[in-house]
Amino acid sequence: MRYVLTLARHLDPIAAAAGGAAICVLIIHLLSALQTELLSETLSWIILPTILFFEDRGRFDHRNSPNGGGSSLALWTVALCIALASCYRAEVGDIGLIPALTPLFLLAENYLRPGLKSGKSSSRGWYSPSSLAHTVWATCLVAVFAIFAALDFSLVDLAKSIIPALALLVSFTAFIPRSTTSQGLVFQPRWIHVDMQYAVIPLSLRVVVILTVSLGIETFVYGPPELSLSLHILVLATFKALFWYLLIVITQGGHTSWSIGTVISSFGIISSISPFIQPSEFQAASGVIASLFTLIQLTQIVPQGIKGRGWLRLLLLPSLGAYTANVIYLVISGRYASSNFGAAGEHPVESLIHHAKGDFERLLQRQSQNYTQADTEYRRRYGISPPPGFEDWYRFARDQNSPIIDDFDMIHDAIRPFFQLSGSQFLTMMTAARQTPGSNLWICGFSGTTAKTSCNHATSNFDRHFTLLINTIMAKVPRESFLPSVTFLFNQLDEPRVLLESWWLDAGNKTDFRMRDLREQPVKQEVINPRICGPTFNPSSHSYTEVQTYGIPFVTTISREKDLCKNPAHADINGLFVSPVSFSLFEGLVPVLSTGAPSTMADILFPSPAYIEKDFVYNEKHDIPWSKKKKNMYWAGSNTGGMGTANSKWETFHRQRFVALAQDLGAKKHAYKYLRQQKETGMVETWHTRFLNGRLYDVAFTRIFACKPKRTCRAERDFFRTKTWANRDAALNSRLVFDIDGNGISGRFYKLLASRSLPLKQTLLKEWHDERLIPWVHYIPVSQGMEEVPELVTWLTRTETGQKRAEEMAEQGREWYFKAFREVDFAVYFYRLILELARLQDPKREAGVVT
C-alpha cells in the first residue's frame, strides 16, 4: 500500500486517469466474451451517468451546455455507431482494425483543428517520440506494424471489421472540439459534433435504447444470458463505464486530444494477446514492441509538464512479463526435450518405429509371387476357394505391380456373414433396404461388359462422385479380363450404416432387418453391447507390440486402439457416438458399401470418392522441401464430427478436444505429459506441466456450423480462436500435419500422405487401406485421448533424433503412397470386391453354400 501511495503522489490526476483507462481497457479485453458483450455494454451506459452523478453532477450536466452537448441527430448518430461496434464484438469478436483508428483520427483532427496541427509539429522533429503520436505517417507505421505483425488477423477478418472500425472512428471524431479556425472549411460536419463532457446523459439514454433493441433481437436468436454470468457481466460493465469516465476526465476542456481514446483502445487489444498462444517468436515479440509504441503514443498525448507522465510506461509490464515468462518456459521445455536416451535406451517412438519397420518388411515379403501361391494362400486364409475370375484378377494386380496380393482380409471379414443368405436373398435384401423410406441409399449396377457403373437414388441426383470413381478406376482393367456384372448398395452419408448383432445371425428369418434414425442422440449402447462384443467378436487380430512408454499412451497397436469392445470409453469422447449429424442405422444382413466404419459395425468398405476430388488431390507444385517447412504441426478445418446441441457436450467431441488441446484451452483442467531423462541417473520419467509450446501448433477451426441452436454455435465460437479462411494447401508448409475424422473418414489424408510432410492421424474408423498402411512407418497414429501429442510434437520438431525420424517417415509415407495408393490400386481392391459380390449374389447359390 505504501508503494501505491508513493506512486499516487507522483502522478497528476490526468496521468492517473490515463493509466487507469489503459488498465480498464486491458481488463475489458481479458474479460470479454461474445455472449456477455451486449448486456455488459448496455449496463455500462447505465453505470456511466451514475458515476458522474456522484462524482460532480454540475460539471457534467448537459443543461450547463448551450446545445445540451450536441444536436439530437449527432447524439443518435454517435449512439448508433457505438451500438454497431458493440454488436460486431458480440457476434464476431475483436475489431481487428482498431490500431488504424489513430492515424485516421489524426487526419480528421488536423482537418477540423488546423491550428492544433501547427502547434504540435512546430518544435518536433520527425525522429522524436512525439511524432509517433502527432504525425499521421508515424501513427500509420505503428498501426500497420500492430495489425500485421502483432495481431493475428487475416485479411478477411480485417475486411469484415471495416464497418465497425469506421463506426468507432465516427464516434471519436464527433468528440473533437471545433475551433474558430475551422470556420472557413469547405466541409464542416457540425451536425455530428458532440461535447462529451455535457452529453453523457442524453448520449447514454440513446445508446441504452439502441442496445436494448439489440439485446431483444439477441435474446430472440440466442436465448437469454446465463444467470451464472451475472457477476461477470456486472464487473465487465463497470470497467467499461470507468473507461469512458476516465476518458471524459482526461479530455474535458479540450487540452488533451481524443486520440488518447484510440491509442488506449489499441493498447488494450494488443496487450491482451498472450505470447503463449502466438504461432511464432516474431509475433510474440511484436506484441511487446507494439505495446511499447502505443504507450509512447500515450505518454506523448498526455500534456507536457503533467506530473508522472513517464510512469505510464509501467503499463508495459503485463506484456513484458508475459513474454518473459513465455521465453523462460520455452527455455525450460527445450532443456527437458527428450533428445538423449543413451543408457536408458531408445525413445518410445524409436522403438515403435523399429518394430513397425519389421512388420512392414514381413508384409511385403509374405505376398504371393505367382498365381499358384495366391490361390493356395486364399484357401489357407479363408478355408474356401477363390471366386470365379480370381486368376484374371491376380494377373491384373501383378501387371500393375500391386505390392499387396494376399492381404485383403477386410473384404472377406465384411462379406463372410452374407454367405448365410442365398444369392436370391442377397439381391432381395438390397432391394428391400433401398426401398425402405428414408434409407438414403444409392443402388448401383456395374456392367462387366462395359466396365461402367450406373446408380440411382430415390430423391438425389448427386452421388458424391461415386460413379465417377468406379468408372475411372475400372477403366484401367483390360477388356479381356473377366468382369462380372453386379448390383450393390452405396451409402452416400459420411456415417456408417450397418449393425450386425450376434442374435441376428442365429435368427430363423435372416432376411428380416430394421432401420432406425438415431441422429443427434447417443448411439453407444447400440454399437457397443454384449450382443456385439461377445466372446466370438474378433474384428481383427491384434499383434501386440511391447514397448516401454513411461506412462504416455503412444499407440502401440492400431487395431487394438480402434477396437471399441476393448475400449468402450472411446465412444464417450467421439462426436460420432455422442451426437452424430446423421445415423440411419440398418440392423440386419444388409450389404451396404461405405467409406469407413468403426470396429463393431458391418459396412463393406470401399475407397472414398473424396480421394480423387480436386480439392483433396496432391499437387507437387504446392509442396516445398522438408528443410523449408515450418517446425510445427498444422491443422485447419470445420467442427464436423458431431452435432453440437444444447444437450450434447460438444467439448467432448474429437475435433473440439483436439483444437482445445492445440490451442492450450484445457490447461486449467489437466497437465500435459512430457518425457525427460535425468542426467545423473539416466532414468526416464514423465514430466507433468501446464505449459504447452504454442509455437509448435498452428491449429484452428475455420468454420463452426455443426451445431444448434445458434446459442451453442456462439458458445463454440467464443471458446475457440478461429480463422476466417485457410488455404487448402497451407498444411504443406508445416513438417507435421494432423488428420482427424469428421462425420466420417477424412478425405484429405492421401494428400497429406503423398506430401513431404509427416501425417499424424487420429481415427476410430476402419478403411479399405488399413491392411497396407503401417503406422510408425508411413504415418504417426494418435490415440483417442491425445495425451501423447505434446510429447510427440516436441520430440519430432525440437530434437535432432526426432526431426530425423520425422523426415524419414514422411519420405516413407510419400514413397508408399505412389506405390500402393494409386488409382490402379483402388482398381485392384474394387475388382477383387466385385468378384466376391458377384459370388454372393449368384441366383444359383444356396444359403450357407460357397460356390
PDB file of N, CA and C in Angstrom, residues 161-204:
ATOM      1  N   SER A 161     -14.049  -6.122 -40.438  1.00  0.00           N
ATOM      2  CA  SER A 161     -14.082  -5.147 -39.338  1.00  0.00           C
ATOM      3  C   SER A 161     -14.048  -3.702 -39.819  1.00  0.00           C
ATOM      4  N   ILE A 162     -14.099  -3.480 -41.125  1.00  0.00           N
ATOM      5  CA  ILE A 162     -14.045  -2.106 -41.648  1.00  0.00           C
ATOM      6  C   ILE A 162     -15.218  -1.273 -41.137  1.00  0.00           C
ATOM      7  N   ILE A 163     -16.433  -1.813 -41.236  1.00  0.00           N
ATOM      8  CA  ILE A 163     -17.622  -1.040 -40.846  1.00  0.00           C
ATOM      9  C   ILE A 163     -17.626  -0.708 -39.354  1.00  0.00           C
ATOM     10  N   PRO A 164     -17.426  -1.680 -38.447  1.00  0.00           N
ATOM     11  CA  PRO A 164     -17.400  -1.300 -37.020  1.00  0.00           C
ATOM     12  C   PRO A 164     -16.243  -0.361 -36.680  1.00  0.00           C
ATOM     13  N   ALA A 165     -15.104  -0.511 -37.373  1.00  0.00           N
ATOM     14  CA  ALA A 165     -13.985   0.402 -37.120  1.00  0.00           C
ATOM     15  C   ALA A 165     -14.346   1.822 -37.543  1.00  0.00           C
ATOM     16  N   LEU A 166     -14.988   1.954 -38.701  1.00  0.00           N
ATOM     17  CA  LEU A 166     -15.426   3.279 -39.151  1.00  0.00           C
ATOM     18  C   LEU A 166     -16.467   3.859 -38.201  1.00  0.00           C
ATOM     19  N   ALA A 167     -17.310   2.994 -37.645  1.00  0.00           N
ATOM     20  CA  ALA A 167     -18.315   3.468 -36.683  1.00  0.00           C
ATOM     21  C   ALA A 167     -17.637   4.066 -35.452  1.00  0.00           C
ATOM     22  N   LEU A 168     -16.609   3.393 -34.952  1.00  0.00           N
ATOM     23  CA  LEU A 168     -15.872   3.943 -33.810  1.00  0.00           C
ATOM     24  C   LEU A 168     -15.146   5.227 -34.189  1.00  0.00           C
ATOM     25  N   LEU A 169     -14.634   5.275 -35.420  1.00  0.00           N
ATOM     26  CA  LEU A 169     -13.956   6.491 -35.880  1.00  0.00           C
ATOM     27  C   LEU A 169     -14.916   7.673 -35.897  1.00  0.00           C
ATOM     28  N   VAL A 170     -16.137   7.434 -36.378  1.00  0.00           N
ATOM     29  CA  VAL A 170     -17.145   8.495 -36.384  1.00  0.00           C
ATOM     30  C   VAL A 170     -17.424   8.962 -34.957  1.00  0.00           C
ATOM     31  N   SER A 171     -17.505   8.017 -34.025  1.00  0.00           N
ATOM     32  CA  SER A 171     -17.781   8.374 -32.629  1.00  0.00           C
ATOM     33  C   SER A 171     -16.684   9.256 -32.056  1.00  0.00           C
ATOM     34  N   PHE A 172     -15.437   8.818 -32.180  1.00  0.00           N
ATOM     35  CA  PHE A 172     -14.335   9.604 -31.622  1.00  0.00           C
ATOM     36  C   PHE A 172     -14.179  10.941 -32.340  1.00  0.00           C
ATOM     37  N   THR A 173     -14.406  10.954 -33.660  1.00  0.00           N
ATOM     38  CA  THR A 173     -14.308  12.209 -34.411  1.00  0.00           C
ATOM     39  C   THR A 173     -15.370  13.201 -33.949  1.00  0.00           C
ATOM     40  N   ALA A 174     -16.538  12.690 -33.607  1.00  0.00           N
ATOM     41  CA  ALA A 174     -17.614  13.571 -33.141  1.00  0.00           C
ATOM     42  C   ALA A 174     -17.244  14.286 -31.849  1.00  0.00           C
ATOM     43  N   PHE A 175     -16.330  13.706 -31.068  1.00  0.00           N
ATOM     44  CA  PHE A 175     -15.950  14.310 -29.788  1.00  0.00           C
ATOM     45  C   PHE A 175     -14.890  15.403 -29.949  1.00  0.00           C
ATOM     46  N   ILE A 176     -14.332  15.576 -31.148  1.00  0.00           N
ATOM     47  CA  ILE A 176     -13.284  16.583 -31.361  1.00  0.00           C
ATOM     48  C   ILE A 176     -13.873  17.981 -31.163  1.00  0.00           C
ATOM     49  N   PRO A 177     -13.294  18.788 -30.286  1.00  0.00           N
ATOM     50  CA  PRO A 177     -13.783  20.175 -30.123  1.00  0.00           C
ATOM     51  C   PRO A 177     -13.596  20.954 -31.420  1.00  0.00           C
ATOM     52  N   ARG A 178     -14.581  21.740 -31.806  1.00  0.00           N
ATOM     53  CA  ARG A 178     -14.479  22.543 -33.019  1.00  0.00           C
ATOM     54  C   ARG A 178     -13.845  23.891 -32.668  1.00  0.00           C
ATOM     55  N   SER A 179     -12.917  24.346 -33.505  1.00  0.00           N
ATOM     56  CA  SER A 179     -12.223  25.615 -33.259  1.00  0.00           C
ATOM     57  C   SER A 179     -12.692  26.667 -34.242  1.00  0.00           C
ATOM     58  N   THR A 180     -12.380  27.931 -33.923  1.00  0.00           N
ATOM     59  CA  THR A 180     -12.771  29.036 -34.809  1.00  0.00           C
ATOM     60  C   THR A 180     -12.023  28.984 -36.121  1.00  0.00           C
ATOM     61  N   THR A 181     -10.854  28.359 -36.144  1.00  0.00           N
ATOM     62  CA  THR A 181     -10.068  28.287 -37.381  1.00  0.00           C
ATOM     63  C   THR A 181     -10.696  27.364 -38.402  1.00  0.00           C
ATOM     64  N   SER A 182     -11.716  26.604 -37.984  1.00  0.00           N
ATOM     65  CA  SER A 182     -12.372  25.697 -38.932  1.00  0.00           C
ATOM     66  C   SER A 182     -13.571  26.336 -39.609  1.00  0.00           C
ATOM     67  N   GLN A 183     -13.779  27.645 -39.383  1.00  0.00           N
ATOM     68  CA  GLN A 183     -14.961  28.287 -39.958  1.00  0.00           C
ATOM     69  C   GLN A 183     -14.921  28.297 -41.478  1.00  0.00           C
ATOM     70  N   GLY A 184     -13.727  28.424 -42.043  1.00  0.00           N
ATOM     71  CA  GLY A 184     -13.645  28.539 -43.495  1.00  0.00           C
ATOM     72  C   GLY A 184     -13.532  27.216 -44.211  1.00  0.00           C
ATOM     73  N   LEU A 185     -13.657  26.103 -43.506  1.00  0.00           N
ATOM     74  CA  LEU A 185     -13.521  24.800 -44.152  1.00  0.00           C
ATOM     75  C   LEU A 185     -14.666  24.550 -45.108  1.00  0.00           C
ATOM     76  N   VAL A 186     -14.334  23.877 -46.211  1.00  0.00           N
ATOM     77  CA  VAL A 186     -15.358  23.566 -47.217  1.00  0.00           C
ATOM     78  C   VAL A 186     -16.391  22.620 -46.634  1.00  0.00           C
ATOM     79  N   PHE A 187     -15.899  21.627 -45.886  1.00  0.00           N
ATOM     80  CA  PHE A 187     -16.805  20.644 -45.295  1.00  0.00           C
ATOM     81  C   PHE A 187     -16.762  20.797 -43.781  1.00  0.00           C
ATOM     82  N   GLN A 188     -17.883  21.198 -43.193  1.00  0.00           N
ATOM     83  CA  GLN A 188     -17.944  21.417 -41.754  1.00  0.00           C
ATOM     84  C   GLN A 188     -19.035  20.527 -41.150  1.00  0.00           C
ATOM     85  N   PRO A 189     -18.668  19.330 -40.694  1.00  0.00           N
ATOM     86  CA  PRO A 189     -19.671  18.400 -40.171  1.00  0.00           C
ATOM     87  C   PRO A 189     -20.114  18.740 -38.757  1.00  0.00           C
ATOM     88  N   ARG A 190     -20.674  19.952 -38.589  1.00  0.00           N
ATOM     89  CA  ARG A 190     -21.094  20.362 -37.248  1.00  0.00           C
ATOM     90  C   ARG A 190     -22.287  19.551 -36.752  1.00  0.00           C
ATOM     91  N   TRP A 191     -23.032  18.996 -37.676  1.00  0.00           N
ATOM     92  CA  TRP A 191     -24.203  18.218 -37.272  1.00  0.00           C
ATOM     93  C   TRP A 191     -23.822  16.970 -36.492  1.00  0.00           C
ATOM     94  N   ILE A 192     -22.529  16.577 -36.565  1.00  0.00           N
ATOM     95  CA  ILE A 192     -22.115  15.363 -35.876  1.00  0.00           C
ATOM     96  C   ILE A 192     -21.161  15.674 -34.725  1.00  0.00           C
ATOM     97  N   HIS A 193     -21.180  16.896 -34.252  1.00  0.00           N
ATOM     98  CA  HIS A 193     -20.323  17.254 -33.120  1.00  0.00           C
ATOM     99  C   HIS A 193     -21.054  16.992 -31.800  1.00  0.00           C
ATOM    100  N   VAL A 194     -20.351  16.328 -30.885  1.00  0.00           N
ATOM    101  CA  VAL A 194     -20.891  16.031 -29.555  1.00  0.00           C
ATOM    102  C   VAL A 194     -19.857  16.444 -28.516  1.00  0.00           C
ATOM    103  N   ASP A 195     -20.281  17.274 -27.580  1.00  0.00           N
ATOM    104  CA  ASP A 195     -19.407  17.656 -26.471  1.00  0.00           C
ATOM    105  C   ASP A 195     -19.604  16.624 -25.362  1.00  0.00           C
ATOM    106  N   MET A 196     -18.683  15.665 -25.303  1.00  0.00           N
ATOM    107  CA  MET A 196     -18.869  14.517 -24.426  1.00  0.00           C
ATOM    108  C   MET A 196     -18.951  14.897 -22.954  1.00  0.00           C
ATOM    109  N   GLN A 197     -18.341  16.017 -22.574  1.00  0.00           N
ATOM    110  CA  GLN A 197     -18.389  16.423 -21.170  1.00  0.00           C
ATOM    111  C   GLN A 197     -19.822  16.664 -20.712  1.00  0.00           C
ATOM    112  N   TYR A 198     -20.641  17.178 -21.611  1.00  0.00           N
ATOM    113  CA  TYR A 198     -22.021  17.504 -21.240  1.00  0.00           C
ATOM    114  C   TYR A 198     -23.053  16.556 -21.865  1.00  0.00           C
ATOM    115  N   ALA A 199     -22.583  15.628 -22.695  1.00  0.00           N
ATOM    116  CA  ALA A 199     -23.536  14.797 -23.445  1.00  0.00           C
ATOM    117  C   ALA A 199     -23.713  13.406 -22.863  1.00  0.00           C
ATOM    118  N   VAL A 200     -23.143  13.142 -21.707  1.00  0.00           N
ATOM    119  CA  VAL A 200     -23.165  11.778 -21.184  1.00  0.00           C
ATOM    120  C   VAL A 200     -24.585  11.264 -20.987  1.00  0.00           C
ATOM    121  N   ILE A 201     -25.424  12.056 -20.325  1.00  0.00           N
ATOM    122  CA  ILE A 201     -26.782  11.574 -20.036  1.00  0.00           C
ATOM    123  C   ILE A 201     -27.612  11.409 -21.307  1.00  0.00           C
ATOM    124  N   PRO A 202     -27.731  12.423 -22.172  1.00  0.00           N
ATOM    125  CA  PRO A 202     -28.525  12.221 -23.386  1.00  0.00           C
ATOM    126  C   PRO A 202     -27.936  11.152 -24.313  1.00  0.00           C
ATOM    127  N   LEU A 203     -26.607  11.068 -24.372  1.00  0.00           N
ATOM    128  CA  LEU A 203     -25.994  10.037 -25.220  1.00  0.00           C
ATOM    129  C   LEU A 203     -26.230   8.651 -24.628  1.00  0.00           C
ATOM    130  N   SER A 204     -26.083   8.535 -23.316  1.00  0.00           N
ATOM    131  CA  SER A 204     -26.292   7.237 -22.657  1.00  0.00           C
ATOM    132  C   SER A 204     -27.707   6.727 -22.875  1.00  0.00           C
TER     133      SER A 204
END
